[in-house]
Amino acid sequence: MTIFYTDDVSNGEGIRVCFKLLKRWKGSLYKLLWIDLLVYLLLYYGLNLSYRFAMGESQKETFEKIVQHCQSAIRDIPISFLLGFFVSGIVSRWFLIFPTIPWLNQVSMTIVSHLDSKDEIMCRNIRIALARYLNLSWILLMRNLSDQAANRFSDKEEVQQLIRRPPLVWMKTRRTRLNRNVQRPWTGGGEGKPKIAPSSSTAVPTADDSTGDRQNVRYSVTSMLIPCSAEAGKFEYMHAFHAYDDQVLTNTLRAFNDDTKVKQTFGILITENEIAAFQNIASDFYRRNKTKYVPEYWIPIQWAQRLTLKALQKGYIFELKRANEILKELMRFRDKLQYVQLFSSIVIPLAYTQVVTIAVYSYFLCQIFASQFVEHKDDAPGRIDLYVPVFNIFSFIFLMGWYKVALCVVNPFGDDDEDFQINDILDYNLEVSYRTVDVPSFAFPDRLSFPLRKGDGGSHIEELDSFLECVCNEAQCNVAKTELWTKCVQQE
């Protein structure tokens, strides 16, 4: 997320504001540019020293002609025009993506307001299950889009491989990097599209076909479940889902329950029964597509819809329109997740980014030559030979910094300082959704903690009347005390 600095400029204290802003390192311009500026200065002084001490007269004449040509050519590169449109488009996209990230406040409040009747304990369990499914759906999507979420909920197989590596290698590669070319909404839950060689064993009649009756033939799908190592010549994707009980998928989903924040709130995010459901989906997906299955975010939302309908059927939701409101809110939540997926899948055109990149680096390469001090016989006296190209450094900081800002926010789901803090948003969603749907009785004032439609209506009316009477009496008493205090002050 953007580094907060507004407290430093809240008072507008002139020169002190400048120092407060410039002293920061995290998210600063210096952190983005110091390597590029170092390379720029090394190239500049390398040419400068070569011209002064290493070149002969003929080489100096050639170098002077190159400098003159670069001084005239640098004016033809529309660097400000290209950077202006590029940065404006990327920053606008950055601001548009963030509102699409779904938060669980509204859907949790909707669940609580419509699911609070009959059996208090059962309603609480249903609410927690619904909130758990929504958080699971959120995580399943974000771990495919965000580097932070992917590192937090990484595949257990990858983690074990990293742990077995030497310590230095582990420190460099501990972050999980996503291949976003395969994390698109139209990939259908699979990773890429591997090439499958034709095989006659895909549908092989079994021994029951001895009678020749084609209607009673049972086709064997055993060959579809053979591990890839056994059919390496026919299937190029060697890490695909290859069995009905693929351990990698199971361990990855089980690892969701090991998260600290999950343990502090829901205790568990996905049960063994739900993991088995994903296994069945993965097995069916592999039989049809022969690609590795990636758990899809909309599956838990389907479970939440089914649970809502069952709660309506059993009477825990006492009106059809209340169940309809919950279903509508679930669909809105699902739409927001899809919007996030679509936004992350459609990026700035590569050709446009390449044009700007070539323009920026060619401009500063040309500037390195154009800013060199060369000796001319017809030079006017008093020309200054600056050993430090101050204004060229300023130009580099302004324009290259402009370009680096765009690169920082082009992928807001990465690990840069200006990227969205997906882990913090997830922690907030887990905490708020659990506390909202838990609805403990101590969270309400006295005489207001009873659930809806519990027992007969008469007792509810009496409790409500008692609560309102208590509130009104306390308010009137406070008003009377205020009036009495005002009169005493006036008399004094």
Short mmCIF file of C-alpha atoms in Angstrom, two decimals:
data_model
loop_
_atom_site.label_atom_id
_atom_site.label_comp_id
_atom_site.label_asym_id
_atom_site.label_seq_id
_atom_site.Cartn_x
_atom_site.Cartn_y
_atom_site.Cartn_z
CA MET A 1 0.00 0.00 0.00
CA THR A 2 1.08 3.61 -0.51
CA ILE A 3 3.53 4.83 2.12
CA PHE A 4 1.70 7.23 4.42
CA TYR A 5 3.34 10.63 4.67
CA THR A 6 0.33 12.93 5.10
CA ASP A 7 1.08 13.46 8.79
CA ASP A 8 4.36 15.11 7.80
CA VAL A 9 2.62 17.68 5.60
CA SER A 10 -0.49 18.26 7.69
CA ASN A 11 0.77 21.54 9.15
CA GLY A 12 2.42 23.01 6.05
CA GLU A 13 5.50 24.14 7.97
CA GLY A 14 7.48 25.35 4.97
CA ILE A 15 11.07 24.13 4.78
CA ARG A 16 10.52 21.61 7.59
CA VAL A 17 7.97 19.80 5.42
CA CYS A 18 10.60 19.44 2.72
CA PHE A 19 13.08 17.79 5.08
CA LYS A 20 10.40 15.51 6.54
CA LEU A 21 9.49 14.26 3.08
CA LEU A 22 13.03 13.86 1.79
CA LYS A 23 14.37 11.97 4.82
CA ARG A 24 12.19 8.92 4.15
CA TRP A 25 13.68 5.83 2.51
CA LYS A 26 10.87 3.28 2.23
CA GLY A 27 8.89 3.98 -0.91
CA SER A 28 11.18 6.91 -1.73
CA LEU A 29 12.66 8.08 -4.99
CA TYR A 30 16.17 7.21 -3.81
CA LYS A 31 15.25 3.58 -3.25
CA LEU A 32 13.94 3.34 -6.81
CA LEU A 33 16.75 5.20 -8.57
CA TRP A 34 20.04 4.72 -6.78
CA ILE A 35 21.19 1.76 -8.89
CA ASP A 36 20.17 3.39 -12.17
CA LEU A 37 21.79 6.67 -11.16
CA LEU A 38 24.99 4.86 -10.22
CA VAL A 39 25.14 3.17 -13.64
CA TYR A 40 24.41 6.50 -15.33
CA LEU A 41 27.28 8.23 -13.52
CA LEU A 42 29.69 5.37 -14.17
CA LEU A 43 28.99 5.55 -17.89
CA TYR A 44 29.25 9.34 -17.88
CA TYR A 45 32.59 9.45 -16.08
CA GLY A 46 33.88 6.50 -18.07
CA LEU A 47 33.42 8.44 -21.31
CA ASN A 48 34.64 11.66 -19.72
CA LEU A 49 37.90 10.17 -18.47
CA SER A 50 38.45 8.27 -21.71
CA TYR A 51 38.13 11.51 -23.69
CA ARG A 52 40.50 13.40 -21.43
CA PHE A 53 43.25 10.81 -20.90
CA ALA A 54 42.90 7.82 -23.24
CA MET A 55 41.92 9.14 -26.70
CA GLY A 56 44.25 10.37 -29.40
CA GLU A 57 43.67 13.47 -31.50
CA SER A 58 41.80 11.67 -34.28
CA GLN A 59 39.69 9.79 -31.76
CA LYS A 60 38.87 13.03 -29.97
CA GLU A 61 37.71 14.60 -33.23
CA THR A 62 35.41 11.64 -33.89
CA PHE A 63 34.10 11.77 -30.33
CA GLU A 64 33.41 15.51 -30.63
CA LYS A 65 31.34 14.91 -33.77
CA ILE A 66 29.34 12.24 -31.93
CA VAL A 67 28.70 14.68 -29.08
CA GLN A 68 27.49 17.36 -31.48
CA HIS A 69 25.20 14.89 -33.21
CA CYS A 70 23.71 13.72 -29.88
CA GLN A 71 23.15 17.32 -28.78
CA SER A 72 20.95 17.90 -31.82
CA ALA A 73 19.28 14.46 -31.78
CA ILE A 74 18.24 14.54 -28.13
CA ARG A 75 15.77 17.32 -28.88
CA ASP A 76 13.82 15.01 -31.23
CA ILE A 77 12.91 12.43 -28.55
CA PRO A 78 9.45 13.34 -27.11
CA ILE A 79 10.27 11.90 -23.72
CA SER A 80 7.90 14.08 -21.67
CA PHE A 81 4.99 13.44 -24.02
CA LEU A 82 5.41 9.65 -23.91
CA LEU A 83 5.98 9.49 -20.17
CA GLY A 84 3.01 11.72 -19.43
CA PHE A 85 0.48 9.48 -21.17
CA PHE A 86 2.13 6.30 -19.90
CA VAL A 87 2.18 7.29 -16.23
CA SER A 88 -1.32 8.78 -16.39
CA GLY A 89 -2.80 5.56 -17.79
CA ILE A 90 -1.06 3.27 -15.32
CA VAL A 91 -1.83 5.37 -12.24
CA SER A 92 -5.49 5.64 -13.30
CA ARG A 93 -5.62 1.85 -13.64
CA TRP A 94 -4.03 1.51 -10.18
CA PHE A 95 -6.77 3.65 -8.62
CA LEU A 96 -9.49 1.71 -10.47
CA ILE A 97 -8.32 -1.73 -9.34
CA PHE A 98 -8.34 -1.10 -5.60
CA PRO A 99 -12.13 -0.44 -5.25
CA THR A 100 -12.80 -3.79 -6.94
CA ILE A 101 -11.13 -5.76 -4.11
CA PRO A 102 -14.04 -7.23 -2.10
CA TRP A 103 -14.35 -6.60 1.62
CA LEU A 104 -16.46 -8.82 3.84
CA ASN A 105 -18.13 -6.11 5.93
CA GLN A 106 -21.32 -5.79 3.93
CA VAL A 107 -21.90 -9.46 3.19
CA SER A 108 -21.24 -10.37 6.84
CA MET A 109 -23.74 -7.80 8.08
CA THR A 110 -26.30 -9.09 5.58
CA ILE A 111 -25.84 -12.65 6.81
CA VAL A 112 -26.25 -11.59 10.44
CA SER A 113 -29.35 -9.49 9.81
CA HIS A 114 -31.18 -12.28 7.97
CA LEU A 115 -29.92 -15.37 9.81
CA ASP A 116 -30.71 -14.87 13.49
CA SER A 117 -33.73 -16.96 14.38
CA LYS A 118 -35.10 -20.22 15.81
CA ASP A 119 -32.01 -21.98 17.19
CA GLU A 120 -29.29 -19.59 18.34
CA ILE A 121 -26.48 -22.17 18.26
CA MET A 122 -27.36 -23.58 14.83
CA CYS A 123 -27.75 -20.11 13.34
CA ARG A 124 -24.35 -19.15 14.67
CA ASN A 125 -22.79 -22.26 13.13
CA ILE A 126 -24.42 -21.52 9.78
CA ARG A 127 -23.23 -17.91 9.84
CA ILE A 128 -19.67 -18.95 10.66
CA ALA A 129 -19.71 -21.55 7.88
CA LEU A 130 -20.90 -18.95 5.36
CA ALA A 131 -18.21 -16.47 6.43
CA ARG A 132 -15.60 -19.23 6.29
CA TYR A 133 -16.58 -20.09 2.71
CA LEU A 134 -16.35 -16.44 1.68
CA ASN A 135 -12.86 -16.08 3.16
CA LEU A 136 -11.79 -19.32 1.51
CA SER A 137 -13.06 -18.03 -1.82
CA TRP A 138 -11.18 -14.76 -1.32
CA ILE A 139 -7.93 -16.60 -0.55
CA LEU A 140 -8.25 -19.03 -3.47
CA LEU A 141 -8.44 -16.11 -5.88
CA MET A 142 -5.84 -13.84 -4.32
CA ARG A 143 -3.19 -16.54 -4.03
CA ASN A 144 -3.35 -16.75 -7.85
CA LEU A 145 -3.07 -12.97 -8.32
CA SER A 146 -0.95 -11.57 -5.49
CA ASP A 147 2.66 -12.45 -4.77
CA GLN A 148 2.07 -11.71 -1.10
CA ALA A 149 -0.88 -14.09 -0.83
CA ALA A 150 0.93 -16.72 -2.89
CA ASN A 151 3.88 -16.56 -0.51
CA ARG A 152 1.58 -16.77 2.52
CA PHE A 153 -0.43 -19.72 1.15
CA SER A 154 2.19 -21.35 -1.04
CA ASP A 155 2.18 -24.93 -2.27
CA LYS A 156 3.60 -27.27 0.37
CA GLU A 157 5.67 -29.09 -2.24
CA GLU A 158 7.41 -25.85 -3.26
CA VAL A 159 8.08 -24.95 0.38
CA GLN A 160 9.67 -28.32 1.08
CA GLN A 161 11.89 -27.98 -2.00
CA LEU A 162 13.02 -24.53 -0.85
CA ILE A 163 13.75 -25.75 2.68
CA ARG A 164 15.93 -28.57 1.32
CA ARG A 165 18.09 -26.07 -0.61
CA PRO A 166 21.23 -24.46 0.84
CA PRO A 167 20.56 -21.48 3.15
CA LEU A 168 21.81 -18.80 0.75
CA VAL A 169 19.67 -20.11 -2.08
CA TRP A 170 16.70 -20.36 0.27
CA MET A 171 17.09 -16.71 1.28
CA LYS A 172 17.08 -15.58 -2.34
CA THR A 173 14.17 -17.69 -3.55
CA ARG A 174 11.89 -17.85 -0.55
CA ARG A 175 9.33 -15.59 -2.23
CA THR A 176 6.68 -17.22 -4.36
CA ARG A 177 6.48 -15.65 -7.80
CA LEU A 178 3.39 -16.15 -9.89
CA ASN A 179 3.17 -16.98 -13.56
CA ARG A 180 0.27 -14.72 -14.42
CA ASN A 181 0.08 -16.01 -17.99
CA VAL A 182 -1.89 -19.00 -16.68
CA GLN A 183 -3.93 -17.21 -13.99
CA ARG A 184 -6.66 -15.87 -16.24
CA PRO A 185 -10.42 -16.28 -15.91
CA TRP A 186 -10.71 -18.06 -19.24
CA THR A 187 -8.20 -20.81 -18.41
CA GLY A 188 -10.96 -22.85 -16.76
CA GLY A 189 -9.08 -23.74 -13.59
CA GLY A 190 -6.12 -25.39 -15.27
CA GLU A 191 -2.51 -24.30 -15.56
CA GLY A 192 -1.87 -23.70 -19.21
CA LYS A 193 -2.77 -26.01 -22.05
CA PRO A 194 -0.27 -28.87 -22.36
CA LYS A 195 0.22 -30.80 -25.54
CA ILE A 196 -1.31 -34.25 -25.38
CA ALA A 197 -0.18 -36.89 -27.81
CA PRO A 198 -2.95 -39.04 -29.23
CA SER A 199 -3.26 -42.33 -27.46
CA SER A 200 -5.43 -45.30 -28.26
CA SER A 201 -5.54 -46.27 -24.58
CA THR A 202 -7.76 -43.33 -23.64
CA ALA A 203 -10.89 -45.43 -23.99
CA VAL A 204 -10.07 -49.10 -23.97
CA PRO A 205 -12.80 -51.74 -23.75
CA THR A 206 -12.48 -54.03 -20.77
CA ALA A 207 -12.81 -57.77 -20.63
CA ASP A 208 -16.60 -57.42 -20.48
CA ASP A 209 -16.54 -56.67 -24.20
CA SER A 210 -16.04 -60.32 -25.11
CA THR A 211 -19.71 -60.69 -26.08
CA GLY A 212 -19.43 -58.02 -28.73
CA ASP A 213 -22.44 -56.12 -27.37
CA ARG A 214 -21.39 -52.48 -27.84
CA GLN A 215 -24.16 -51.17 -25.56
CA ASN A 216 -22.77 -53.00 -22.54
CA VAL A 217 -19.15 -52.04 -23.10
CA ARG A 218 -17.51 -50.40 -20.06
CA TYR A 219 -14.57 -48.19 -20.94
CA SER A 220 -11.57 -48.06 -18.65
CA VAL A 221 -10.21 -44.68 -17.63
CA THR A 222 -7.28 -46.13 -15.71
CA SER A 223 -4.83 -44.77 -18.26
CA MET A 224 -6.00 -41.24 -17.43
CA LEU A 225 -4.98 -41.69 -13.81
CA ILE A 226 -1.52 -43.10 -14.46
CA PRO A 227 1.23 -40.84 -13.04
CA CYS A 228 2.98 -38.69 -15.62
CA SER A 229 6.27 -40.49 -15.07
CA ALA A 230 4.72 -43.61 -16.58
CA GLU A 231 3.60 -41.75 -19.71
CA ALA A 232 6.35 -39.19 -20.06
CA GLY A 233 6.44 -39.64 -23.81
CA LYS A 234 2.77 -38.83 -24.19
CA PHE A 235 2.24 -36.03 -21.70
CA GLU A 236 4.66 -33.10 -21.56
CA TYR A 237 3.35 -31.38 -18.43
CA MET A 238 5.12 -33.38 -15.73
CA HIS A 239 3.47 -31.74 -12.70
CA ALA A 240 -0.17 -32.26 -13.65
CA PHE A 241 -2.81 -33.72 -11.41
CA HIS A 242 -2.47 -37.45 -11.95
CA ALA A 243 -4.51 -39.29 -9.31
CA TYR A 244 -7.75 -39.07 -7.40
CA ASP A 245 -5.86 -38.43 -4.13
CA ASP A 246 -3.14 -36.06 -5.31
CA GLN A 247 -1.19 -35.28 -2.15
CA VAL A 248 0.07 -31.88 -3.30
CA LEU A 249 -3.45 -30.49 -3.63
CA THR A 250 -4.44 -31.99 -0.29
CA ASN A 251 -1.41 -30.62 1.55
CA THR A 252 -1.82 -27.19 -0.02
CA LEU A 253 -5.44 -26.89 1.08
CA ARG A 254 -4.64 -28.24 4.53
CA ALA A 255 -1.92 -25.62 4.87
CA PHE A 256 -4.60 -22.92 4.81
CA ASN A 257 -5.54 -24.05 8.32
CA ASP A 258 -1.98 -23.45 9.56
CA ASP A 259 -2.20 -19.70 9.05
CA THR A 260 -1.92 -17.82 12.35
CA LYS A 261 -4.79 -15.43 11.68
CA VAL A 262 -7.06 -18.27 10.60
CA LYS A 263 -6.35 -20.08 13.87
CA GLN A 264 -7.09 -16.93 15.87
CA THR A 265 -10.47 -16.39 14.22
CA PHE A 266 -12.24 -19.36 12.62
CA GLY A 267 -9.82 -21.98 13.92
CA ILE A 268 -10.03 -23.82 10.62
CA LEU A 269 -10.66 -22.56 7.10
CA ILE A 270 -11.36 -25.78 5.21
CA THR A 271 -12.42 -29.18 6.54
CA GLU A 272 -11.38 -32.63 5.38
CA ASN A 273 -14.81 -33.14 3.85
CA GLU A 274 -14.40 -29.98 1.79
CA ILE A 275 -10.88 -30.98 0.75
CA ALA A 276 -12.32 -34.29 -0.47
CA ALA A 277 -14.84 -32.32 -2.56
CA PHE A 278 -11.98 -30.43 -4.21
CA GLN A 279 -10.26 -33.76 -4.84
CA ASN A 280 -13.34 -35.04 -6.65
CA ILE A 281 -13.48 -31.88 -8.75
CA ALA A 282 -9.77 -32.16 -9.55
CA SER A 283 -10.10 -35.81 -10.56
CA ASP A 284 -13.00 -35.05 -12.88
CA PHE A 285 -11.18 -32.02 -14.29
CA TYR A 286 -8.08 -34.07 -15.07
CA ARG A 287 -10.08 -36.84 -16.75
CA ARG A 288 -11.63 -34.29 -19.08
CA ASN A 289 -8.69 -31.93 -19.70
CA LYS A 290 -5.52 -33.71 -18.53
CA THR A 291 -4.17 -30.52 -16.99
CA LYS A 292 -3.26 -29.64 -13.44
CA TYR A 293 -6.26 -28.42 -11.50
CA VAL A 294 -6.08 -25.10 -9.67
CA PRO A 295 -8.81 -24.73 -6.99
CA GLU A 296 -11.35 -22.20 -8.24
CA TYR A 297 -12.59 -19.36 -6.09
CA TRP A 298 -16.27 -19.74 -7.00
CA ILE A 299 -16.59 -23.30 -5.65
CA PRO A 300 -16.92 -22.20 -1.97
CA ILE A 301 -19.49 -19.60 -3.05
CA GLN A 302 -21.57 -22.44 -4.50
CA TRP A 303 -21.32 -24.19 -1.14
CA ALA A 304 -22.48 -21.00 0.58
CA GLN A 305 -25.48 -20.78 -1.76
CA ARG A 306 -26.42 -24.40 -1.07
CA LEU A 307 -26.05 -23.88 2.68
CA THR A 308 -28.28 -20.79 2.53
CA LEU A 309 -31.02 -22.72 0.73
CA LYS A 310 -30.79 -25.58 3.22
CA ALA A 311 -31.06 -23.09 6.10
CA LEU A 312 -34.20 -21.70 4.47
CA GLN A 313 -35.59 -25.20 4.01
CA LYS A 314 -34.98 -26.07 7.68
CA GLY A 315 -36.53 -22.84 8.94
CA TYR A 316 -33.40 -21.09 10.19
CA ILE A 317 -34.19 -18.32 7.69
CA PHE A 318 -37.86 -17.63 8.29
CA GLU A 319 -38.66 -15.70 5.09
CA LEU A 320 -37.89 -16.39 1.45
CA LYS A 321 -37.01 -12.77 0.75
CA ARG A 322 -34.37 -12.86 3.51
CA ALA A 323 -32.71 -15.86 1.88
CA ASN A 324 -32.94 -14.03 -1.44
CA GLU A 325 -31.07 -11.05 0.04
CA ILE A 326 -28.28 -13.33 1.25
CA LEU A 327 -28.03 -14.99 -2.17
CA LYS A 328 -27.89 -11.59 -3.88
CA GLU A 329 -25.09 -10.50 -1.59
CA LEU A 330 -23.18 -13.71 -2.32
CA MET A 331 -23.49 -13.03 -6.04
CA ARG A 332 -22.26 -9.45 -5.56
CA PHE A 333 -19.26 -10.81 -3.69
CA ARG A 334 -18.59 -13.26 -6.49
CA ASP A 335 -18.87 -10.47 -9.10
CA LYS A 336 -16.30 -8.38 -7.26
CA LEU A 337 -13.88 -11.29 -7.18
CA GLN A 338 -14.33 -11.75 -10.91
CA TYR A 339 -13.75 -8.03 -11.52
CA VAL A 340 -10.45 -8.28 -9.65
CA GLN A 341 -9.46 -11.28 -11.76
CA LEU A 342 -10.37 -9.49 -14.98
CA PHE A 343 -8.52 -6.31 -14.01
CA SER A 344 -5.38 -8.27 -13.21
CA SER A 345 -5.64 -10.21 -16.49
CA ILE A 346 -5.90 -7.19 -18.79
CA VAL A 347 -2.70 -5.17 -18.58
CA ILE A 348 -1.19 -2.20 -20.39
CA PRO A 349 -0.27 -3.31 -23.94
CA LEU A 350 3.27 -4.63 -24.10
CA ALA A 351 4.11 -2.63 -27.23
CA TYR A 352 3.22 0.63 -25.46
CA THR A 353 5.42 -0.27 -22.50
CA GLN A 354 8.27 -1.19 -24.84
CA VAL A 355 7.97 2.12 -26.70
CA VAL A 356 8.26 4.08 -23.46
CA THR A 357 11.11 1.92 -22.17
CA ILE A 358 13.12 2.30 -25.37
CA ALA A 359 12.44 6.05 -25.43
CA VAL A 360 13.57 6.56 -21.82
CA TYR A 361 16.79 4.57 -22.01
CA SER A 362 17.74 5.81 -25.47
CA TYR A 363 17.17 9.37 -24.28
CA PHE A 364 19.56 9.03 -21.36
CA LEU A 365 22.10 7.11 -23.42
CA CYS A 366 22.06 10.00 -25.86
CA GLN A 367 22.27 12.46 -22.97
CA ILE A 368 25.43 10.80 -21.65
CA PHE A 369 27.17 11.73 -24.90
CA ALA A 370 25.46 15.10 -25.36
CA SER A 371 26.44 16.33 -21.89
CA GLN A 372 30.17 15.64 -22.30
CA PHE A 373 32.56 18.59 -22.20
CA VAL A 374 34.62 18.69 -25.40
CA GLU A 375 37.25 21.17 -26.51
CA HIS A 376 36.55 23.29 -29.61
CA LYS A 377 38.86 25.83 -31.14
CA ASP A 378 35.99 28.25 -31.71
CA ASP A 379 34.66 27.98 -28.14
CA ALA A 380 33.80 31.25 -26.47
CA PRO A 381 36.06 32.14 -23.54
CA GLY A 382 34.70 31.53 -20.09
CA ARG A 383 32.96 28.23 -20.87
CA ILE A 384 32.63 26.23 -17.65
CA ASP A 385 33.82 22.63 -17.45
CA LEU A 386 31.59 21.08 -14.78
CA TYR A 387 33.16 18.02 -13.22
CA VAL A 388 29.76 17.04 -11.80
CA PRO A 389 26.83 17.21 -14.28
CA VAL A 390 24.41 18.68 -11.75
CA PHE A 391 21.56 19.57 -14.05
CA ASN A 392 21.85 16.33 -16.00
CA ILE A 393 21.53 14.45 -12.72
CA PHE A 394 18.39 16.44 -11.91
CA SER A 395 16.99 15.63 -15.34
CA PHE A 396 17.73 11.95 -14.79
CA ILE A 397 16.07 11.95 -11.36
CA PHE A 398 12.93 13.65 -12.63
CA LEU A 399 12.35 11.66 -15.81
CA MET A 400 13.66 8.27 -14.70
CA GLY A 401 11.80 8.65 -11.40
CA TRP A 402 8.63 9.35 -13.36
CA TYR A 403 9.19 6.15 -15.33
CA LYS A 404 10.00 4.08 -12.23
CA VAL A 405 6.80 5.20 -10.52
CA ALA A 406 4.82 3.76 -13.43
CA LEU A 407 6.69 0.45 -13.22
CA CYS A 408 6.02 0.23 -9.48
CA VAL A 409 2.25 0.47 -9.86
CA VAL A 410 1.83 -1.42 -13.14
CA ASN A 411 1.35 -4.60 -11.08
CA PRO A 412 -0.38 -3.57 -7.83
CA PHE A 413 -0.45 -7.19 -6.61
CA GLY A 414 3.32 -7.50 -6.34
CA ASP A 415 5.82 -6.88 -3.53
CA ASP A 416 6.74 -3.23 -4.11
CA ASP A 417 6.25 -0.57 -1.46
CA GLU A 418 3.39 0.96 -3.44
CA ASP A 419 1.54 -2.33 -4.03
CA PHE A 420 -1.65 -3.33 -2.27
CA GLN A 421 -1.09 -4.92 1.14
CA ILE A 422 -3.14 -8.01 0.41
CA ASN A 423 -2.10 -9.74 3.62
CA ASP A 424 -3.34 -6.83 5.73
CA ILE A 425 -6.65 -6.80 3.85
CA LEU A 426 -7.00 -10.54 4.42
CA ASP A 427 -6.31 -10.18 8.14
CA TYR A 428 -8.95 -7.48 8.31
CA ASN A 429 -11.49 -9.62 6.45
CA LEU A 430 -10.86 -12.63 8.68
CA GLU A 431 -11.16 -10.58 11.87
CA VAL A 432 -14.18 -8.50 10.92
CA SER A 433 -16.15 -11.29 9.26
CA TYR A 434 -15.68 -13.64 12.22
CA ARG A 435 -16.56 -11.05 14.85
CA THR A 436 -19.59 -9.95 12.83
CA VAL A 437 -21.12 -13.39 12.31
CA ASP A 438 -20.19 -14.68 15.76
CA VAL A 439 -22.64 -12.25 17.42
CA PRO A 440 -21.80 -12.94 21.09
CA SER A 441 -24.46 -11.87 23.56
CA PHE A 442 -22.01 -9.70 25.50
CA ALA A 443 -21.54 -7.51 22.40
CA PHE A 444 -25.06 -6.09 22.83
CA PRO A 445 -26.54 -3.88 25.54
CA ASP A 446 -28.62 -5.52 28.21
CA ARG A 447 -32.13 -6.61 27.08
CA LEU A 448 -31.09 -6.35 23.40
CA SER A 449 -29.01 -9.52 23.10
CA PHE A 450 -31.89 -11.92 22.43
CA PRO A 451 -32.04 -13.45 18.90
CA LEU A 452 -35.03 -12.91 16.66
CA ARG A 453 -38.08 -15.21 16.87
CA LYS A 454 -36.78 -17.15 19.88
CA GLY A 455 -39.58 -18.46 22.07
CA ASP A 456 -42.94 -16.71 22.00
CA GLY A 457 -43.38 -13.18 20.75
CA GLY A 458 -44.71 -11.89 24.07
CA SER A 459 -41.41 -12.21 25.90
CA HIS A 460 -39.65 -10.43 23.04
CA ILE A 461 -42.05 -7.51 23.24
CA GLU A 462 -41.55 -7.26 26.98
CA GLU A 463 -37.75 -7.29 26.60
CA LEU A 464 -37.88 -4.69 23.83
CA ASP A 465 -40.18 -2.44 25.86
CA SER A 466 -37.89 -2.78 28.86
CA PHE A 467 -34.84 -1.90 26.75
CA LEU A 468 -36.46 1.18 25.20
CA GLU A 469 -37.78 2.34 28.59
CA CYS A 470 -34.31 2.00 30.10
CA VAL A 471 -32.72 3.98 27.25
CA CYS A 472 -35.31 6.76 27.39
CA ASN A 473 -35.11 7.07 31.16
CA GLU A 474 -31.33 7.35 31.07
CA ALA A 475 -31.48 9.97 28.31
CA GLN A 476 -34.08 12.04 30.17
CA CYS A 477 -32.10 11.80 33.38
CA ASN A 478 -28.99 13.05 31.59
CA VAL A 479 -30.94 15.98 30.10
CA ALA A 480 -32.27 16.91 33.54
CA LYS A 481 -28.79 16.84 35.03
CA THR A 482 -27.51 19.08 32.23
CA GLU A 483 -30.30 21.61 32.77
CA LEU A 484 -29.68 21.65 36.53
CA TRP A 485 -25.96 22.18 36.04
CA THR A 486 -26.65 25.05 33.60
CA LYS A 487 -28.94 26.80 36.10
CA CYS A 488 -26.35 26.47 38.85
CA VAL A 489 -23.67 28.00 36.65
CA GLN A 490 -25.93 30.90 35.70
CA GLN A 491 -26.80 31.62 39.36
CA GLU A 492 -23.13 31.74 40.30
#
